[in-house]
Coordinates of C-alpha atoms and ligand atoms in Angstrom, one line a residue:
X1 CA 70.6 78.7 95.3
X2 CA 71.5 82.4 95.4
X3 CA 72.3 83.8 98.8
X4 CA 72.1 87.6 99.4
X5 CA 73.7 89.2 102.4
X6 CA 74.0 92.8 103.6
X7 CA 76.1 92.4 106.7
X8 CA 79.7 91.1 107.1
X9 CA 78.6 88.9 110.0
X10 CA 76.0 87.0 108.0
X11 CA 78.3 86.6 105.0
X12 CA 81.2 85.4 107.2
X13 CA 78.8 83.0 109.0
X14 CA 77.6 81.6 105.7
X15 CA 81.1 81.2 104.3
X16 CA 82.5 79.6 107.4
X17 CA 79.8 77.0 107.2
X18 CA 79.8 76.4 103.5
X19 CA 83.2 77.1 102.1
X20 CA 85.4 74.5 103.8
X21 CA 86.8 72.1 101.3
X22 CA 85.6 74.4 98.5
X23 CA 87.5 76.7 96.3
X24 CA 86.1 80.3 96.5
X25 CA 86.2 82.8 93.7
X26 CA 85.5 86.5 94.4
X27 CA 84.3 89.2 92.0
X28 CA 84.2 92.7 93.7
X29 CA 82.1 95.3 91.8
X30 CA 80.5 98.6 92.2
X31 CA 77.4 97.5 90.4
X32 CA 75.9 98.8 87.2
X33 CA 77.0 95.5 85.8
X34 CA 77.8 95.0 82.1
X35 CA 79.3 92.3 79.9
X36 CA 82.8 93.0 81.4
X37 CA 81.6 92.0 84.8
X38 CA 79.7 89.1 83.4
X39 CA 82.9 87.8 81.9
X40 CA 84.6 88.0 85.3
X41 CA 81.7 86.1 86.9
X42 CA 81.7 83.4 84.3
X43 CA 85.4 82.9 84.7
X44 CA 85.0 82.7 88.5
X45 CA 82.3 80.1 88.0
X46 CA 84.5 78.1 85.7
X47 CA 87.4 78.0 88.1
X48 CA 85.8 77.7 91.6
X49 CA 83.3 75.7 93.5
X50 CA 81.7 78.7 95.1
X51 CA 81.5 82.3 93.8
X52 CA 81.0 85.4 95.8
X53 CA 80.3 88.8 94.3
X54 CA 80.0 92.2 96.0
X55 CA 78.2 95.2 94.9
X56 CA 79.3 98.3 96.8
X57 CA 79.9 101.8 95.5
X58 CA 82.9 102.7 97.6
X59 CA 82.9 106.4 98.6
X60 CA 86.5 106.6 99.7
X61 CA 87.8 105.9 96.2
X62 CA 86.0 108.9 94.7
X63 CA 88.0 112.1 94.9
X64 CA 85.2 114.0 93.2
X65 CA 81.8 114.1 95.0
X66 CA 79.9 114.7 91.9
X67 CA 81.3 111.6 90.3
X68 CA 80.2 109.6 93.3
X69 CA 76.7 111.1 93.3
X70 CA 76.3 110.4 89.6
X71 CA 77.7 106.9 89.7
X72 CA 75.0 104.6 88.2
X73 CA 73.1 102.4 90.6
X74 CA 71.0 99.6 89.1
X75 CA 70.8 97.0 91.9
X76 CA 67.6 95.2 90.7
X77 CA 69.0 94.8 87.2
X78 CA 72.4 93.7 88.6
X79 CA 70.8 91.0 90.7
X80 CA 68.8 89.8 87.6
X81 CA 71.9 89.7 85.5
X82 CA 73.8 87.7 88.2
X83 CA 70.9 85.2 88.5
X84 CA 70.9 84.7 84.8
X85 CA 74.5 83.4 85.0
X86 CA 73.9 81.2 87.9
X87 CA 71.4 81.0 90.8
X88 CA 74.2 79.4 92.8
X89 CA 76.0 82.6 93.8
X90 CA 76.6 84.5 97.0
X91 CA 75.9 88.2 96.7
X92 CA 77.1 90.8 99.2
X93 CA 75.5 94.3 99.1
X94 CA 76.6 96.1 102.3
X95 CA 75.8 99.7 103.1
X96 CA 78.4 102.4 103.6
X97 CA 77.7 102.2 107.4
X98 CA 78.2 98.5 107.4
X99 CA 81.6 98.8 105.7
X100 CA 83.0 101.9 107.4
X101 CA 80.8 102.5 110.5
X102 CA 81.2 106.1 111.4
X103 CA 84.7 106.4 109.9
X104 CA 84.4 106.9 106.1
X105 CA 88.2 107.2 105.7
X106 CA 90.9 105.5 103.7
X107 CA 93.9 103.8 105.1
X108 CA 97.3 104.9 103.8
X109 CA 99.2 102.4 101.7
X110 CA 102.7 102.2 100.1
X111 CA 102.0 100.8 96.7
X112 CA 105.6 100.5 95.7
X113 CA 105.3 103.7 93.5
X114 CA 102.6 102.2 91.3
X115 CA 100.1 104.8 92.5
X116 CA 102.3 107.8 91.7
X117 CA 101.3 108.2 88.1
X118 CA 98.3 108.3 85.8
X119 CA 95.1 107.7 87.8
X120 CA 97.0 108.2 91.1
X121 CA 98.1 111.7 89.9
X122 CA 94.8 112.6 88.3
X123 CA 92.6 111.3 91.2
X124 CA 94.5 112.0 94.5
X125 CA 93.6 109.5 97.2
X126 CA 91.8 107.1 94.8
X127 CA 94.1 104.2 95.2
X128 CA 94.1 104.4 99.0
X129 CA 90.3 104.2 98.8
X130 CA 90.5 101.2 96.5
X131 CA 93.1 99.5 98.8
X132 CA 91.0 100.1 101.9
X133 CA 87.9 98.5 100.5
X134 CA 89.6 95.7 98.6
X135 CA 91.6 94.8 101.7
X136 CA 88.4 94.7 103.8
X137 CA 86.4 92.7 101.2
X138 CA 89.3 90.2 100.7
X139 CA 89.6 89.7 104.5
X140 CA 85.8 89.1 104.8
X141 CA 85.5 86.7 101.9
X142 CA 89.0 85.0 102.1
X143 CA 88.7 83.8 98.5
X144 CA 91.3 81.5 96.8
X145 CA 91.0 83.7 93.7
X146 CA 89.8 87.3 93.1
X147 CA 89.0 88.6 89.6
X148 CA 89.8 92.1 88.3
X149 CA 89.4 93.5 84.8
X150 CA 92.3 94.9 82.8
X151 CA 90.4 98.1 81.9
X152 CA 91.5 99.4 85.3
X153 CA 95.0 98.2 84.6
X154 CA 96.7 100.3 87.3
X155 CA 94.1 99.1 89.8
X156 CA 95.0 95.6 89.0
X157 CA 98.7 96.2 89.8
X158 CA 97.7 98.1 93.0
X159 CA 95.7 95.1 94.1
X160 CA 98.5 92.7 93.3
X161 CA 100.9 94.9 95.3
X162 CA 98.4 95.0 98.2
X163 CA 97.9 91.2 98.3
X164 CA 101.7 90.7 98.2
X165 CA 102.4 93.2 101.0
X166 CA 99.6 91.9 103.3
X167 CA 100.7 88.3 102.4
X168 CA 97.2 87.2 101.7
X169 CA 97.1 83.8 100.2
X170 CA 94.9 84.9 97.3
X171 CA 95.6 84.6 93.6
X172 CA 94.7 87.8 91.7
X173 CA 93.3 86.9 88.2
X174 CA 93.5 89.6 85.5
X175 CA 90.8 89.4 82.9
X176 CA 90.9 91.0 79.4
X177 CA 88.9 94.1 78.6
X178 CA 85.5 93.4 77.1
X179 CA 84.6 95.8 74.3
X180 CA 81.4 96.9 72.4
X181 CA 81.3 95.8 68.8
X182 CA 82.7 99.2 67.8
X183 CA 85.7 98.9 70.2
X184 CA 84.5 101.1 73.1
X185 CA 85.7 99.5 76.4
X186 CA 82.7 98.4 78.4
X187 CA 82.3 100.5 81.6
X188 CA 79.5 101.2 84.1
X189 CA 80.0 104.9 83.3
X190 CA 79.0 104.3 79.6
X191 CA 75.4 104.1 80.8
X192 CA 75.6 107.9 81.4
X193 CA 76.2 108.5 77.7
X194 CA 73.6 108.6 74.9
X195 CA 73.9 106.1 72.1
X196 CA 75.4 108.9 69.8
X197 CA 77.9 109.8 72.5
X198 CA 78.9 106.1 72.9
X199 CA 79.6 105.9 69.2
X200 CA 81.6 109.1 69.4
X201 CA 83.6 107.8 72.4
X202 CA 85.1 105.1 70.2
X203 CA 87.6 107.9 69.4
X204 CA 89.4 106.9 72.6
X205 CA 90.0 103.3 71.4
X206 CA 90.8 104.4 67.9
X207 CA 93.5 106.7 69.3
X208 CA 95.0 103.9 71.2
X209 CA 95.0 101.6 68.1
X210 CA 96.6 104.4 66.1
X211 CA 99.3 104.9 68.7
X212 CA 100.0 101.2 68.7
X213 CA 100.2 101.1 64.9
X214 CA 102.8 104.0 64.9
X215 CA 104.8 102.7 67.9
X216 CA 107.3 100.8 65.7
X217 CA 108.7 104.0 64.2
X218 CA 107.9 106.6 66.9
X219 CA 109.3 107.3 70.4
X220 CA 106.9 107.5 73.3
X221 CA 107.4 111.3 73.4
X222 CA 106.4 111.6 69.7
X223 CA 103.3 109.4 70.3
X224 CA 102.3 111.4 73.3
X225 CA 102.5 114.7 71.3
X226 CA 100.6 113.1 68.4
X227 CA 97.8 111.8 70.5
X228 CA 97.6 115.0 72.6
X229 CA 97.3 117.0 69.4
X230 CA 94.7 114.6 68.0
X231 CA 92.5 115.2 71.2
X232 CA 93.2 118.9 71.2
X233 CA 91.5 119.2 67.8
X234 CA 88.3 117.6 69.2
X235 CA 86.4 120.1 71.4
X236 CA 84.2 117.5 73.2
X237 CA 87.0 115.5 74.8
X238 CA 89.0 116.7 77.8
X239 CA 92.1 114.5 77.7
X240 CA 93.4 113.9 81.2
X241 CA 96.4 111.9 80.0
X242 CA 97.8 109.7 77.4
X243 CA 100.7 107.7 78.8
X244 CA 102.9 104.7 77.9
X245 CA 103.9 102.8 81.0
X246 CA 106.1 99.8 81.4
X247 CA 104.0 97.0 82.9
X248 CA 106.7 96.0 85.4
X249 CA 106.6 99.2 87.5
X250 CA 104.0 101.4 85.8
X251 CA 106.3 104.3 85.4
X252 CA 105.6 106.3 82.2
X253 CA 108.5 105.7 79.7
X254 CA 110.5 108.0 77.4
X255 CA 111.9 105.3 75.3
X256 CA 111.0 101.8 74.2
X257 CA 113.2 98.8 75.0
X258 CA 113.2 95.8 72.8
X259 CA 110.9 92.9 74.0
X260 CA 109.6 94.9 76.9
X261 CA 105.9 95.0 77.6
X262 CA 104.0 98.3 77.8
X263 CA 100.5 99.6 78.3
X264 CA 99.2 102.5 76.3
X265 CA 96.7 104.3 78.6
X266 CA 94.1 107.1 78.1
X267 CA 91.8 108.9 80.5
X268 CA 89.3 111.5 79.3
X269 CA 86.3 113.4 80.5
X270 CA 83.7 113.3 77.8
X271 CA 80.3 115.0 78.5
X272 CA 81.1 115.0 82.2
X273 CA 81.8 111.3 82.2
X274 CA 85.3 110.1 83.1
X275 CA 86.4 107.2 80.8
X276 CA 89.6 105.2 80.7
X277 CA 91.0 102.6 78.3
X278 CA 94.3 100.9 77.6
X279 CA 96.0 98.4 75.2
X280 CA 99.0 96.2 75.7
X281 CA 102.1 96.6 73.4
X282 CA 105.3 94.6 73.2
X283 CA 108.2 96.5 71.5
X284 CA 109.7 94.0 69.1
X285 CA 111.8 96.4 66.9
X286 CA 114.6 98.7 67.8
X287 CA 113.9 102.3 66.6
Ligands
PAF1 O1 86.8 98.2 89.9 C1 85.9 98.4 90.7 O2 84.7 98.2 90.4 C2 86.2 99.0 92.1 O3 87.3 99.8 92.1 C3 86.4 97.8 93.1 C4 87.6 96.9 92.8 C5 85.2 97.0 93.2 C6 86.7 98.4 94.5 O4 85.6 99.3 94.9

């Protein structure tokens, strides 16, 4: 049976009583659930005895107040979607007061340099906010496994670094991006776009696919120029970055090395909505 808690104390008490001898999977979310979240929840159910999911729009990870105010909130629908997967789930929906009391502030973390590029540069303070809330949630739930989507690939590496540094005995499971049939990466923010805009936003994914196709014969710098020019020709996209980062340290690269794994990443603002996407690439040929 579904259990729904708003306070840390109630959730802890329930888990203390019910989770001994059981494996616990945790899916943290900010709500406005879509098929990407559903895939995380299904995987958590497949791999654990007990599944906990949180819905909490974390203010400290928004460096832009307007973005926070406009972040979609669809709690009733979220709960309905969750119940459709399984009624046997623990849902945690705390208030900001419950999570932060009077001190709505981030802690400061050293994320081994992973936070110094891309989203970290474009959204100052974002990853400290993510670290603060993820640490708190992981400490409350104490799961065996926690599930994060690869759409926020840098976040995934940040969370892995956090768990390693804090020596939390939690396995971080990365789950593939779920896409619309046209290729657009599923995101809660897509709900702020019209259907026509969502069709148009596929330009982001198409640009990543193009860059991957050309990667065999082009350097990262050439690809960067090509994609930046491609976006510059389209008036409705404000390209924040196109970068190619090595998955080991997430530093943007200037050359490809054979057999190394990379991530091609894009962030844009499109009709006031910030969208990100990425694709993996392994360089098998030498230029
Ligand atoms: O990816 C998200 O939805 C959020 O960044 C997370 C991990 C739930 C922390 O607020």
